[in-house]
PDB file of C-alpha atoms in Angstrom:
ATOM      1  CA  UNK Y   1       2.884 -13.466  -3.193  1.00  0.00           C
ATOM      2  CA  UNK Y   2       2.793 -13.428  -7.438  1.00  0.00           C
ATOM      3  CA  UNK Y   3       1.548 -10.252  -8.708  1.00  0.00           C
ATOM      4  CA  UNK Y   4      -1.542  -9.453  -9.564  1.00  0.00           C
ATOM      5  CA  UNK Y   5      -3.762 -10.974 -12.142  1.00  0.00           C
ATOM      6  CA  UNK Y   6      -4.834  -8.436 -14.343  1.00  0.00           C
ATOM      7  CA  UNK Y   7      -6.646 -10.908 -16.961  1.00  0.00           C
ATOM      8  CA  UNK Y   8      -8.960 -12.175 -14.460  1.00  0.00           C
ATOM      9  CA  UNK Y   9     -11.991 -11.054 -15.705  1.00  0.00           C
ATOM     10  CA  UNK Y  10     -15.360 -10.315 -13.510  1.00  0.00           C
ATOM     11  CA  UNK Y  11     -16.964 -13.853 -14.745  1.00  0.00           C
ATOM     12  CA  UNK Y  12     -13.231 -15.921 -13.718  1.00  0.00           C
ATOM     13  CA  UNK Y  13     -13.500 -13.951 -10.511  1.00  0.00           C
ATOM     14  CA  UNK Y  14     -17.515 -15.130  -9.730  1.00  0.00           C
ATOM     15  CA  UNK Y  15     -16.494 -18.369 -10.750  1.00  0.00           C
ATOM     16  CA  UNK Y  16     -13.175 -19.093  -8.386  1.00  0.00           C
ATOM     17  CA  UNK Y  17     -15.589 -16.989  -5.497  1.00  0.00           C
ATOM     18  CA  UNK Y  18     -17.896 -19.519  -6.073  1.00  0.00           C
ATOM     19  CA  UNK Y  19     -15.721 -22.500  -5.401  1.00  0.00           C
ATOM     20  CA  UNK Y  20     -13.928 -21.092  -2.561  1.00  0.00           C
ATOM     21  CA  UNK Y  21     -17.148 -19.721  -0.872  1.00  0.00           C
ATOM     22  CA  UNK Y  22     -20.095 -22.454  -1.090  1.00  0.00           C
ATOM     23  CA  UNK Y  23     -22.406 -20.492   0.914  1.00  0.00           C
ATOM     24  CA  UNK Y  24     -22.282 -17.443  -1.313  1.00  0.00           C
ATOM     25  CA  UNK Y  25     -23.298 -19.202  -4.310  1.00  0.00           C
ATOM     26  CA  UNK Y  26     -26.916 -18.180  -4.468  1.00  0.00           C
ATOM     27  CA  UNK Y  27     -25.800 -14.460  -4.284  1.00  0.00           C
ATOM     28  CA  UNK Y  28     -22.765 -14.781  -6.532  1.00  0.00           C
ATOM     29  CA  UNK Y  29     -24.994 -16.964  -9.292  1.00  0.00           C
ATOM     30  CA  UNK Y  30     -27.721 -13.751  -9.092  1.00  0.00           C
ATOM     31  CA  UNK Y  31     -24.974 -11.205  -9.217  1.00  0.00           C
ATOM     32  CA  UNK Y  32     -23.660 -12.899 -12.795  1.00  0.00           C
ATOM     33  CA  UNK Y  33     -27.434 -12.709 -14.351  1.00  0.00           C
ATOM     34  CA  UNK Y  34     -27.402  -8.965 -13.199  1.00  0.00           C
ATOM     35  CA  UNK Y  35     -24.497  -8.054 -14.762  1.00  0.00           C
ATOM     36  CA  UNK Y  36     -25.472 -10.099 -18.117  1.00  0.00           C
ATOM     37  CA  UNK Y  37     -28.846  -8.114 -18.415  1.00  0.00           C
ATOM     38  CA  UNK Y  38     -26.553  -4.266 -17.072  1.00  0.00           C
ATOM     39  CA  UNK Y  39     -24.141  -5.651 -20.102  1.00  0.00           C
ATOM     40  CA  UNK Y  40     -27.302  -6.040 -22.864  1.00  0.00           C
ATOM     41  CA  UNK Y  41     -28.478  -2.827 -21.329  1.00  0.00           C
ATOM     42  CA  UNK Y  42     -25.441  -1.035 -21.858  1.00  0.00           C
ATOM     43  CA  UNK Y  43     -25.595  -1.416 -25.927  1.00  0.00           C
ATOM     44  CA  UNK Y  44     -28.734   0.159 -26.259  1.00  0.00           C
ATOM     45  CA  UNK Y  45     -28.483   2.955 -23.369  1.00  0.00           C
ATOM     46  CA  UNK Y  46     -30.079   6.890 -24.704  1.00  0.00           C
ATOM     47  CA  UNK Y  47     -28.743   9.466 -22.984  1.00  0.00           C
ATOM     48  CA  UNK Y  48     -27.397  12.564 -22.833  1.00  0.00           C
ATOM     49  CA  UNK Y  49     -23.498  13.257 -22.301  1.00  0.00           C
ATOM     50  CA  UNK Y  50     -22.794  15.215 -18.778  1.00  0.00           C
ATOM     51  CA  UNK Y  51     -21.186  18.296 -19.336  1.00  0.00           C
ATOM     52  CA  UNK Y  52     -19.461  19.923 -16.373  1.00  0.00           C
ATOM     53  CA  UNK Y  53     -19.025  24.168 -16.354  1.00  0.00           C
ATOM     54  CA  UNK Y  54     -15.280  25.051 -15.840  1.00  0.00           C
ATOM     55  CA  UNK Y  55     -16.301  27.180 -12.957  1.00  0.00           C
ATOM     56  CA  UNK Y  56     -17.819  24.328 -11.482  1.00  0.00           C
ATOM     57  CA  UNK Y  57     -14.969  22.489 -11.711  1.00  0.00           C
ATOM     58  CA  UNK Y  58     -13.043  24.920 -10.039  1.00  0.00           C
ATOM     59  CA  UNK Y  59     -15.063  25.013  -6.454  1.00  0.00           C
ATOM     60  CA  UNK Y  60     -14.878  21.616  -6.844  1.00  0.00           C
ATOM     61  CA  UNK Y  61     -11.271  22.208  -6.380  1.00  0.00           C
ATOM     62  CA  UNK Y  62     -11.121  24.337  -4.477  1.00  0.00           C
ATOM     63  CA  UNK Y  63     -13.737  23.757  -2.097  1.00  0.00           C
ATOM     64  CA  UNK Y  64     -13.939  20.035  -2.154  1.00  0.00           C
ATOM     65  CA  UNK Y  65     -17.517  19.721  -3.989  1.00  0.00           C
ATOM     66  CA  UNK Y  66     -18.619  16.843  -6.081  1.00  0.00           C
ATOM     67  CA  UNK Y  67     -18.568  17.473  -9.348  1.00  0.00           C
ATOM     68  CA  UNK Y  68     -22.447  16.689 -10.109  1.00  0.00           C
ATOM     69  CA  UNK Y  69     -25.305  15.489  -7.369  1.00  0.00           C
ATOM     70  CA  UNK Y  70     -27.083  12.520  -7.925  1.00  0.00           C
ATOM     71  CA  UNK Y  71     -30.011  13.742  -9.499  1.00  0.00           C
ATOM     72  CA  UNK Y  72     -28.173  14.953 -11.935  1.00  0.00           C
ATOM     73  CA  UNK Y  73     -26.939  12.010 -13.795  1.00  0.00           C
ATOM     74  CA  UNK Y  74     -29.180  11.188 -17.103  1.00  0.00           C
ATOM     75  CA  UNK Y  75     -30.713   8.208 -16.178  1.00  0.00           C
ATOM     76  CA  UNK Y  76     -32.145   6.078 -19.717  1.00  0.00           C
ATOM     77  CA  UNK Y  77     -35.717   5.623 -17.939  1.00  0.00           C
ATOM     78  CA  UNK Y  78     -37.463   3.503 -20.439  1.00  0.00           C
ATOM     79  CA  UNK Y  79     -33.983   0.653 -20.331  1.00  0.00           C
ATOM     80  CA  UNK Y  80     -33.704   1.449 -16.860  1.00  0.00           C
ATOM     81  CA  UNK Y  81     -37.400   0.057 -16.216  1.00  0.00           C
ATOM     82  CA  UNK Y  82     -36.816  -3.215 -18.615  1.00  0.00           C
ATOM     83  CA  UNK Y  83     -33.603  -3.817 -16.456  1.00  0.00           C
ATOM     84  CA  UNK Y  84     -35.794  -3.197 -13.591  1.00  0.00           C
ATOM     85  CA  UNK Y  85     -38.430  -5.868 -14.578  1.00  0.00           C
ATOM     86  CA  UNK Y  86     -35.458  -8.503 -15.629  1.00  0.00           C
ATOM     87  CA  UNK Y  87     -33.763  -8.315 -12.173  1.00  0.00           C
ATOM     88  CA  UNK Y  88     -37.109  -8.741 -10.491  1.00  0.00           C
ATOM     89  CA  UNK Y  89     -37.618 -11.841 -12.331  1.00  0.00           C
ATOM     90  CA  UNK Y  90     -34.136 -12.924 -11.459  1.00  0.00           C
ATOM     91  CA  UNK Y  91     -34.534 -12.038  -8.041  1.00  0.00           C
ATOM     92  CA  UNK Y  92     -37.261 -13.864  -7.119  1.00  0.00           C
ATOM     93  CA  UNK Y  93     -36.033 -17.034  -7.402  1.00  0.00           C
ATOM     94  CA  UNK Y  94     -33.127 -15.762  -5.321  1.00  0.00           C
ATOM     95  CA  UNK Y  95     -34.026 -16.000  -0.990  1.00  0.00           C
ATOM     96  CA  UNK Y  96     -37.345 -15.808   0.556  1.00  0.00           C
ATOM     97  CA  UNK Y  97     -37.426 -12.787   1.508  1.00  0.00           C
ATOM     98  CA  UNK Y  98     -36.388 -11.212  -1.870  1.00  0.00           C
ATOM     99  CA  UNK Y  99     -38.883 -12.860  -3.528  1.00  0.00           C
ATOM    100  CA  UNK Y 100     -41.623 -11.436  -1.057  1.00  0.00           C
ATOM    101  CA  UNK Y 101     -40.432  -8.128  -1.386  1.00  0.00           C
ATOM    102  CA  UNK Y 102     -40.311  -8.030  -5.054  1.00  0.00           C
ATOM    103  CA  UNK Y 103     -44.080  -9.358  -5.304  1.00  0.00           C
ATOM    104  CA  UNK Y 104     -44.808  -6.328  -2.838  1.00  0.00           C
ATOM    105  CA  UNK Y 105     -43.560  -4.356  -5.336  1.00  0.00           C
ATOM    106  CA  UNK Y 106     -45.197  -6.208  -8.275  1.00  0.00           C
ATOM    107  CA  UNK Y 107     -48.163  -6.019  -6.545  1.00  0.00           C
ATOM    108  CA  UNK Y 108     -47.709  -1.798  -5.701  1.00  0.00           C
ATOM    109  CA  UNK Y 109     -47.232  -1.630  -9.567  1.00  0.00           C
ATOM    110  CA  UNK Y 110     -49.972  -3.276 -10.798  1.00  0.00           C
ATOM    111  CA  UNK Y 111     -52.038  -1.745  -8.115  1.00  0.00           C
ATOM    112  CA  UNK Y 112     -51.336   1.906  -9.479  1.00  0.00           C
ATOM    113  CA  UNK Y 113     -49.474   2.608  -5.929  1.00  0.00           C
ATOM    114  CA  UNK Y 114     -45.558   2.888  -7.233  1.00  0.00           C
ATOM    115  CA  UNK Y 115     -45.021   3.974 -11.293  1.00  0.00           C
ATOM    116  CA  UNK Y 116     -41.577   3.056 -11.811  1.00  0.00           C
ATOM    117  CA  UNK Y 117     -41.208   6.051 -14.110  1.00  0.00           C
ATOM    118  CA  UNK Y 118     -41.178   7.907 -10.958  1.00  0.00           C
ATOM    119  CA  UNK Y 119     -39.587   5.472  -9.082  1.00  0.00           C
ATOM    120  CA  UNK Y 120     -36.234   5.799 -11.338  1.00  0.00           C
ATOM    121  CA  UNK Y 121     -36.721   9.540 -11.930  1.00  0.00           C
ATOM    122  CA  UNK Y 122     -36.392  10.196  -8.112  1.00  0.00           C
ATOM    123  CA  UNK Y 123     -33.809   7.378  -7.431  1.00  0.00           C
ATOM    124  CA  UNK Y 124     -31.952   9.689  -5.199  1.00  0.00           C
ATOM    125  CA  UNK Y 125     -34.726  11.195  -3.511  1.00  0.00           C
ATOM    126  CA  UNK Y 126     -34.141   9.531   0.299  1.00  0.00           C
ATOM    127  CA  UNK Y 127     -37.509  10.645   1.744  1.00  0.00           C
ATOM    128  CA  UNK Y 128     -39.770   9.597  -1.419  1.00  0.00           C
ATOM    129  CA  UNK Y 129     -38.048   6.060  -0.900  1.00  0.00           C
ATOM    130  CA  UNK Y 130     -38.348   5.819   2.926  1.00  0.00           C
ATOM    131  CA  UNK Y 131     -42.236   6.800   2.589  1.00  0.00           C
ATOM    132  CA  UNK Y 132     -42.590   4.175  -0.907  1.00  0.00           C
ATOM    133  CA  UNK Y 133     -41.157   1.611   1.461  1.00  0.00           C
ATOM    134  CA  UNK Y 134     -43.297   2.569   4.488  1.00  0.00           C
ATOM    135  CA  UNK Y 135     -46.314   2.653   2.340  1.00  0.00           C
ATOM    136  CA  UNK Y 136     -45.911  -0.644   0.392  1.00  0.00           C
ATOM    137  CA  UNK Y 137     -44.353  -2.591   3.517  1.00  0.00           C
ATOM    138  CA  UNK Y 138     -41.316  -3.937   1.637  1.00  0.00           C
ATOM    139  CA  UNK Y 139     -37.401  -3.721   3.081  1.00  0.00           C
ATOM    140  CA  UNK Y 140     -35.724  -0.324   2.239  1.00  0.00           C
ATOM    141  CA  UNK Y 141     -32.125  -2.226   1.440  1.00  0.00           C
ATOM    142  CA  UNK Y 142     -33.854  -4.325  -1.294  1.00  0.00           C
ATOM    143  CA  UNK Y 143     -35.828  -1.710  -3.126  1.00  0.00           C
ATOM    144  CA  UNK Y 144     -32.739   0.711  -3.246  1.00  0.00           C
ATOM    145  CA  UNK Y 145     -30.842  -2.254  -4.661  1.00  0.00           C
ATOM    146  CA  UNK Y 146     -33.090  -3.269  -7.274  1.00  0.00           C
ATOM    147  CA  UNK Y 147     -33.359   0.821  -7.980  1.00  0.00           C
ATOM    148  CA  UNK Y 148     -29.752   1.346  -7.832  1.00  0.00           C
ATOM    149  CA  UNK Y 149     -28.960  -1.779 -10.323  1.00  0.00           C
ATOM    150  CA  UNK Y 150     -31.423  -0.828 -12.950  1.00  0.00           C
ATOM    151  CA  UNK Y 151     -29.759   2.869 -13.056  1.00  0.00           C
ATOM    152  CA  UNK Y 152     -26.452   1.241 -12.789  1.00  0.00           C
ATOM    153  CA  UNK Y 153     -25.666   1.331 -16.537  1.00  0.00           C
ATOM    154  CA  UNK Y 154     -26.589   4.838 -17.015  1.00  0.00           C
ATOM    155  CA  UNK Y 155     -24.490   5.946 -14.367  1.00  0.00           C
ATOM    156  CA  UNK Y 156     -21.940   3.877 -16.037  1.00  0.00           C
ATOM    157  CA  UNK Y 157     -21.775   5.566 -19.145  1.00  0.00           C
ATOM    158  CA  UNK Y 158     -20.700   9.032 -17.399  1.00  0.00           C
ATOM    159  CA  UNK Y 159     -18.487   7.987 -15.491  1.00  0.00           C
ATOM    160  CA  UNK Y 160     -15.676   7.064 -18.192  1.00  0.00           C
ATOM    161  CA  UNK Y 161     -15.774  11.051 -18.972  1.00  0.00           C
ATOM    162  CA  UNK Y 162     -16.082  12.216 -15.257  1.00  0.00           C
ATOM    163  CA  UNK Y 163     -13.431  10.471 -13.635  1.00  0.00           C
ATOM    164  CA  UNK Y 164     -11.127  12.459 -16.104  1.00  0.00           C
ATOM    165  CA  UNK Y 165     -12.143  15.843 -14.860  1.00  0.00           C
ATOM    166  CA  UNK Y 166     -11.598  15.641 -11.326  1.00  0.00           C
ATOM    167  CA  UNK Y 167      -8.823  16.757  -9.172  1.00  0.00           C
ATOM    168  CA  UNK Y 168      -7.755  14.395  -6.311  1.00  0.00           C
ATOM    169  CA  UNK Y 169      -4.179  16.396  -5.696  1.00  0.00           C
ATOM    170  CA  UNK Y 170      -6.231  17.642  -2.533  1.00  0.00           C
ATOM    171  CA  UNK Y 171      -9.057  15.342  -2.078  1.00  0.00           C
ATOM    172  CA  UNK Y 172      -8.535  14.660   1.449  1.00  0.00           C
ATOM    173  CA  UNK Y 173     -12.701  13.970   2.056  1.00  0.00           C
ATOM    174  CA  UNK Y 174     -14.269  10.704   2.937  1.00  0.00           C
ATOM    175  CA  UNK Y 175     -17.360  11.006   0.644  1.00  0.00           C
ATOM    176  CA  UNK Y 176     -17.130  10.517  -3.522  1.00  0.00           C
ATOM    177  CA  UNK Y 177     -15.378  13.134  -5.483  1.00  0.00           C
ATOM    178  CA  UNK Y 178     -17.563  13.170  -8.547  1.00  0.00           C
ATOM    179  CA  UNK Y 179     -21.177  12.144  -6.785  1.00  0.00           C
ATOM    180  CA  UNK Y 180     -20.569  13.133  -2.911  1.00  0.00           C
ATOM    181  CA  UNK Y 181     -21.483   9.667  -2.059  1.00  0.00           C
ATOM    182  CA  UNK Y 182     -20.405   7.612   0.758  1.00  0.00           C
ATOM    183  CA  UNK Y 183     -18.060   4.608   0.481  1.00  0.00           C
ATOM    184  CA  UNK Y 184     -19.125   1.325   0.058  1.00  0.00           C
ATOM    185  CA  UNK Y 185     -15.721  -0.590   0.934  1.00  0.00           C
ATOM    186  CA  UNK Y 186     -12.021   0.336   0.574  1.00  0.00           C
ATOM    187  CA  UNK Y 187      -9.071  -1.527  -0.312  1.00  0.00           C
ATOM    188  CA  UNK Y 188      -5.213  -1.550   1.291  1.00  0.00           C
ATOM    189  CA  UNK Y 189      -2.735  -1.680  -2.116  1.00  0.00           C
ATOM    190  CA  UNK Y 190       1.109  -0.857  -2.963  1.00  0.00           C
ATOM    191  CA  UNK Y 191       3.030   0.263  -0.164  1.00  0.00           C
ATOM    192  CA  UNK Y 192      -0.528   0.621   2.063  1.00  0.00           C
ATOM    193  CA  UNK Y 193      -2.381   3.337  -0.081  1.00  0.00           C
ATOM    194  CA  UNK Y 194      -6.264   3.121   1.284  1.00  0.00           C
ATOM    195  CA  UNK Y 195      -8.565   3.446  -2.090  1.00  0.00           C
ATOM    196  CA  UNK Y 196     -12.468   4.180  -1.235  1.00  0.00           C
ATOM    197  CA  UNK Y 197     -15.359   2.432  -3.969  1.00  0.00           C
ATOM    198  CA  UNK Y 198     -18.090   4.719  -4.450  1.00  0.00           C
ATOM    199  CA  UNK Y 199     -21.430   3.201  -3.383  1.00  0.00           C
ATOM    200  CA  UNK Y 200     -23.615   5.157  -6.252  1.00  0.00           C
ATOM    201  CA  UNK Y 201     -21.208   5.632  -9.292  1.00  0.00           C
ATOM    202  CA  UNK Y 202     -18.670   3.352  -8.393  1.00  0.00           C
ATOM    203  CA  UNK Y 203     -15.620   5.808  -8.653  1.00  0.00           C
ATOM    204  CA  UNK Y 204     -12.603   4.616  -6.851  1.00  0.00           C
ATOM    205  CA  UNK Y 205     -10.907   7.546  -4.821  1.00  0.00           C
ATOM    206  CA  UNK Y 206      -7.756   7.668  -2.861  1.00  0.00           C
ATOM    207  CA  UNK Y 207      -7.887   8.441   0.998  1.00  0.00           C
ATOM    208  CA  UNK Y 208      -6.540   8.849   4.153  1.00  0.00           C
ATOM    209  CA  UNK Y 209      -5.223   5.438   6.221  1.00  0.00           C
ATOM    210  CA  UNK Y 210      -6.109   6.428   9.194  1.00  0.00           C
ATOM    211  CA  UNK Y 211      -9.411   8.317   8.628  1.00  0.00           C
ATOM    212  CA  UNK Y 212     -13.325   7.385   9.254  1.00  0.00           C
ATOM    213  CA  UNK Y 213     -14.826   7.975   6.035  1.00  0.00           C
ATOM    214  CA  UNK Y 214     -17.835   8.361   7.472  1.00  0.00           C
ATOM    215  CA  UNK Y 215     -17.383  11.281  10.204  1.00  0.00           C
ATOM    216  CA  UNK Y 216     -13.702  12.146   8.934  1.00  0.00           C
ATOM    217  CA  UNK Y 217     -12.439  10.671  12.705  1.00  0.00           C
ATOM    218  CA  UNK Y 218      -8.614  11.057  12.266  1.00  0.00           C
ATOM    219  CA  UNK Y 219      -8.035  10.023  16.437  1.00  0.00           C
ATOM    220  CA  UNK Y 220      -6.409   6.736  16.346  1.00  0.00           C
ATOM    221  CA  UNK Y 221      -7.568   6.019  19.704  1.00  0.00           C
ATOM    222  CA  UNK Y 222     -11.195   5.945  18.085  1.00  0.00           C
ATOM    223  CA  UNK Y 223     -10.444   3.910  14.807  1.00  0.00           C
ATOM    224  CA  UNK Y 224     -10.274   0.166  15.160  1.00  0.00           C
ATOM    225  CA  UNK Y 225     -10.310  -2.692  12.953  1.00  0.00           C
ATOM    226  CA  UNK Y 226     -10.325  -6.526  13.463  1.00  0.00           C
ATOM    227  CA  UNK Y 227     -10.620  -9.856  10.872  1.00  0.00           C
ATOM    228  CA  UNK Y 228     -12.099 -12.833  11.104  1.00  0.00           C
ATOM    229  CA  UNK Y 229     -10.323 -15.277  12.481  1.00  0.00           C
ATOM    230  CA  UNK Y 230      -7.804 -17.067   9.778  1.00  0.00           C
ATOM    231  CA  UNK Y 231      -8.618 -14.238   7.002  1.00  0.00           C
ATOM    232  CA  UNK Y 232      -6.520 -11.473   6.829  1.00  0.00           C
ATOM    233  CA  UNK Y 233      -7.466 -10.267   3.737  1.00  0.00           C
ATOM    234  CA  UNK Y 234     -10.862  -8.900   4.707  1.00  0.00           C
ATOM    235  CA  UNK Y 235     -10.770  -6.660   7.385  1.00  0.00           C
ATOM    236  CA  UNK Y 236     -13.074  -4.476   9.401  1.00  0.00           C
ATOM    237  CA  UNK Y 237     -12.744  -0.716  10.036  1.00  0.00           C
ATOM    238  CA  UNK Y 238     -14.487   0.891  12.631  1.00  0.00           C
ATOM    239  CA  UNK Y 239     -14.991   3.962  14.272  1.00  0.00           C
ATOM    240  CA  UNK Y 240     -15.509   4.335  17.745  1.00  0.00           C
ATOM    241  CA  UNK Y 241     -17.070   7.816  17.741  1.00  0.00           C
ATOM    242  CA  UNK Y 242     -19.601   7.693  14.973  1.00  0.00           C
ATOM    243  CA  UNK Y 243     -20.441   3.789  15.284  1.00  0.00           C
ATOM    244  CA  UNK Y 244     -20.183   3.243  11.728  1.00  0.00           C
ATOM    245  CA  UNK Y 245     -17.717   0.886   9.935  1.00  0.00           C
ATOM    246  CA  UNK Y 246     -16.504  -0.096   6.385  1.00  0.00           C
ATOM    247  CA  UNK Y 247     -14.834  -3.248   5.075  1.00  0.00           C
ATOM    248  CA  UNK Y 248     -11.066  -3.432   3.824  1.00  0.00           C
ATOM    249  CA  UNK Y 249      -9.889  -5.396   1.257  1.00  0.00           C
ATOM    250  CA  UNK Y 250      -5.979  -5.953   1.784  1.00  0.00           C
ATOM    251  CA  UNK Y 251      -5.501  -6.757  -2.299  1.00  0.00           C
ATOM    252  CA  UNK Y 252      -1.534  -6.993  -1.531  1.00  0.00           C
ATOM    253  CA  UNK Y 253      -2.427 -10.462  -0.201  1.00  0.00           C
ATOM    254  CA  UNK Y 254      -4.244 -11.385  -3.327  1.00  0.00           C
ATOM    255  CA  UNK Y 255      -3.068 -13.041  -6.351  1.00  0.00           C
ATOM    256  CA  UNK Y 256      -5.618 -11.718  -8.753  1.00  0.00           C
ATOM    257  CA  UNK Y 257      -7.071  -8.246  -9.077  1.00  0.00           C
ATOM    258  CA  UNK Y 258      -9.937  -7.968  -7.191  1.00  0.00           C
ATOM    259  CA  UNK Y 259     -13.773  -6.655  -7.879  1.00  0.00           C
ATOM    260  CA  UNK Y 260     -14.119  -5.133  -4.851  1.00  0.00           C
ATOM    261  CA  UNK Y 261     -18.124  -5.359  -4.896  1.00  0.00           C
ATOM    262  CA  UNK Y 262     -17.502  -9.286  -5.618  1.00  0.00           C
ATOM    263  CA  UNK Y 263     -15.231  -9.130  -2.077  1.00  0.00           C
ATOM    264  CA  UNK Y 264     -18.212  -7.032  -0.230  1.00  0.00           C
ATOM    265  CA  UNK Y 265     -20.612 -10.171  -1.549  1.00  0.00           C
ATOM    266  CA  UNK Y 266     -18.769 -12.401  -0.261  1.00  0.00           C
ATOM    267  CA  UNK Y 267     -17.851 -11.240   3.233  1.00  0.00           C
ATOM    268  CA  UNK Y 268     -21.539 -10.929   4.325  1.00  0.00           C
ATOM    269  CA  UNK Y 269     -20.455 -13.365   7.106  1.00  0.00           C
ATOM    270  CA  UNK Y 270     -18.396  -9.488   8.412  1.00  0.00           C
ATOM    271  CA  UNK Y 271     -21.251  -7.362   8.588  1.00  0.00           C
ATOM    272  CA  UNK Y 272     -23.396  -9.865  10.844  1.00  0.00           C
ATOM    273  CA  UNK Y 273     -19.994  -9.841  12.626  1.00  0.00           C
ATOM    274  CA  UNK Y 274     -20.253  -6.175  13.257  1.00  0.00           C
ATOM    275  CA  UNK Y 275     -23.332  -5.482  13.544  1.00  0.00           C
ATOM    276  CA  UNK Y 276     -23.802  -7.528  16.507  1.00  0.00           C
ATOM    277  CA  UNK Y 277     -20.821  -5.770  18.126  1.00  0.00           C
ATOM    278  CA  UNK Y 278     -22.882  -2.212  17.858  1.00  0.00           C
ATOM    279  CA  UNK Y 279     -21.478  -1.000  14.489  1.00  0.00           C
ATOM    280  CA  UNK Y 280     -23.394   0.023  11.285  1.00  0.00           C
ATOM    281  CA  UNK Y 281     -23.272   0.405   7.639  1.00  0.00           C
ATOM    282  CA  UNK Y 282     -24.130   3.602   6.546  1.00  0.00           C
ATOM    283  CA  UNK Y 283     -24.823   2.647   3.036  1.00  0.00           C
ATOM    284  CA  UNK Y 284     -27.423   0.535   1.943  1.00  0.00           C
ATOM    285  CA  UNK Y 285     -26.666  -3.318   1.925  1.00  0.00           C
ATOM    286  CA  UNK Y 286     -29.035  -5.792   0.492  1.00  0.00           C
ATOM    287  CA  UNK Y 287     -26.432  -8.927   1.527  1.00  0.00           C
ATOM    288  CA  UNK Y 288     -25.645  -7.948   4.780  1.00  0.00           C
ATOM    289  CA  UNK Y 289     -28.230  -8.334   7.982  1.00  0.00           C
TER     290      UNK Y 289
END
């Protein structure tokens, strides 16, 4: 196997995804238009720098906190709700059944029943959300996704200056470092060194091999994994005790330097997989079933 390709860029990755997986085109062609409108939205972001108390830093250390919760990331509301409006335009000419979720929504807005000032403001607040979806009859995945993009940016900016002040020497946990969030996938690299991806601020943390993230499981008897038949580069980890399960990229069998939420994209065709042997995602997934 060469080494890695370090120059392929996130556009030379959609594109070569795109040829080698057909049936992902329609998600991997939306994905691209998101990150061209995050990209435009970066430039003219307004918010204010995260600082992080040394004594905070310290238990964080020490006692294996995040650095900062979720709510307390600045969040640019006003570029967060153009971003907001752009990928709901983009997204309904995407499937079906985005495009009657997002007129739900459309409709909730114009209606006076969802103000996407609040909305954004309380992007981490899990009970708001599971009512707002209850309420307006629209799938919980799909709202947190178009949520989660728009904020994306924001989050971005931070995360440049965060990743600098943690400690990993004795990060030994299964949820993020800097946000306490849980793992969206993980990836297998060097001499077998398991790296989690953040599913909220997109940190990458190393972990344990043989650990679920998810419950913290360290019984081999309990922790499985399996591949789809002829692809050994995406696998799927799962835990026995807590039901849950994450995909693994294996990026030593790559030639080119994976974007690990370009792999999760494109190995939808894995979480139907699991699912339907009993297993679930803990963390939202608008691709997946």
């Amino acid at each position: 196997m060469s080494e890695p390709f370090e120059y392929l860029n996130i556009k030379e990755q959609i594109a070569m995804l795109r040829e080698k997986n057909p049936a992902y085109e329609d998600m991997l062609n939306f994905y691209e238009k998101i990150i061209d409108e995050q990209e435009s939205t970066q430039s003219v972001l307004n918010i204010t720098p995260i600082e992080i108390r040394g004594d905070l830093m310290t238990l964080q250390i020490n006692e294996g906190f995040p650095l900062i919760n979720k709510e307390d990331f600045p969040v640019d509301i006003h570029a967060s709700i153009r971003l907001f409006e752009s990928i709901c335009r983009l997204g309904k000419n995407t499937t079906s059944i985005m495009h009657e979720d997002i007129q739900k929504i459309e409709q909730a807005i114009e209606d006076g029943v969802l103000s996407l000032v609040e909305l954004l403001k309380r992007h981490y607040d899990t009970a708001y959300i599971d009512q707002l979806t209850e309420n307006i009859r629209v799938r919980k995945a799909i709202l947190k996704f178009l949520i989660h993009m728009s904020i994306q940016p924001s989050i971005n900016a931070h995360i440049a200056k965060l990743k600098k002040q943690v400690n990993l020497k004795s990060w030994q946990k299964g949820y993020c470092p800097i946000c306490g969030s849980l793992p969206r996938i993980s990836e297998l690299r060097g001499e077998g060194q398991r790296y989690f991806l953040c599913s909220f601020c997109g940190f990458k943390w190393p972990g344990e091999r043989m650990m679920c993230p998810f419950c913290e499981n360290r019984n081999h008897k309990d922790l499985q994994y399996f591949y789809a038949e002829g692809n050994e580069v995406h696998r799927v980890d799962v835990c026995n005790k807590c039901k849950h399960y994450i995909k693994t990229v294996d990026t030593r069998k790559l030639d080119y330097e994976p974007d690990l939420n370009l792999e999760d994209i494109t190995t939808v065709h894995l979480d139907i997989l699991t699912t339907q042997k009993g297993f679930k995602r803990p963390v939202s997934d608008p691709w997946g079933p």
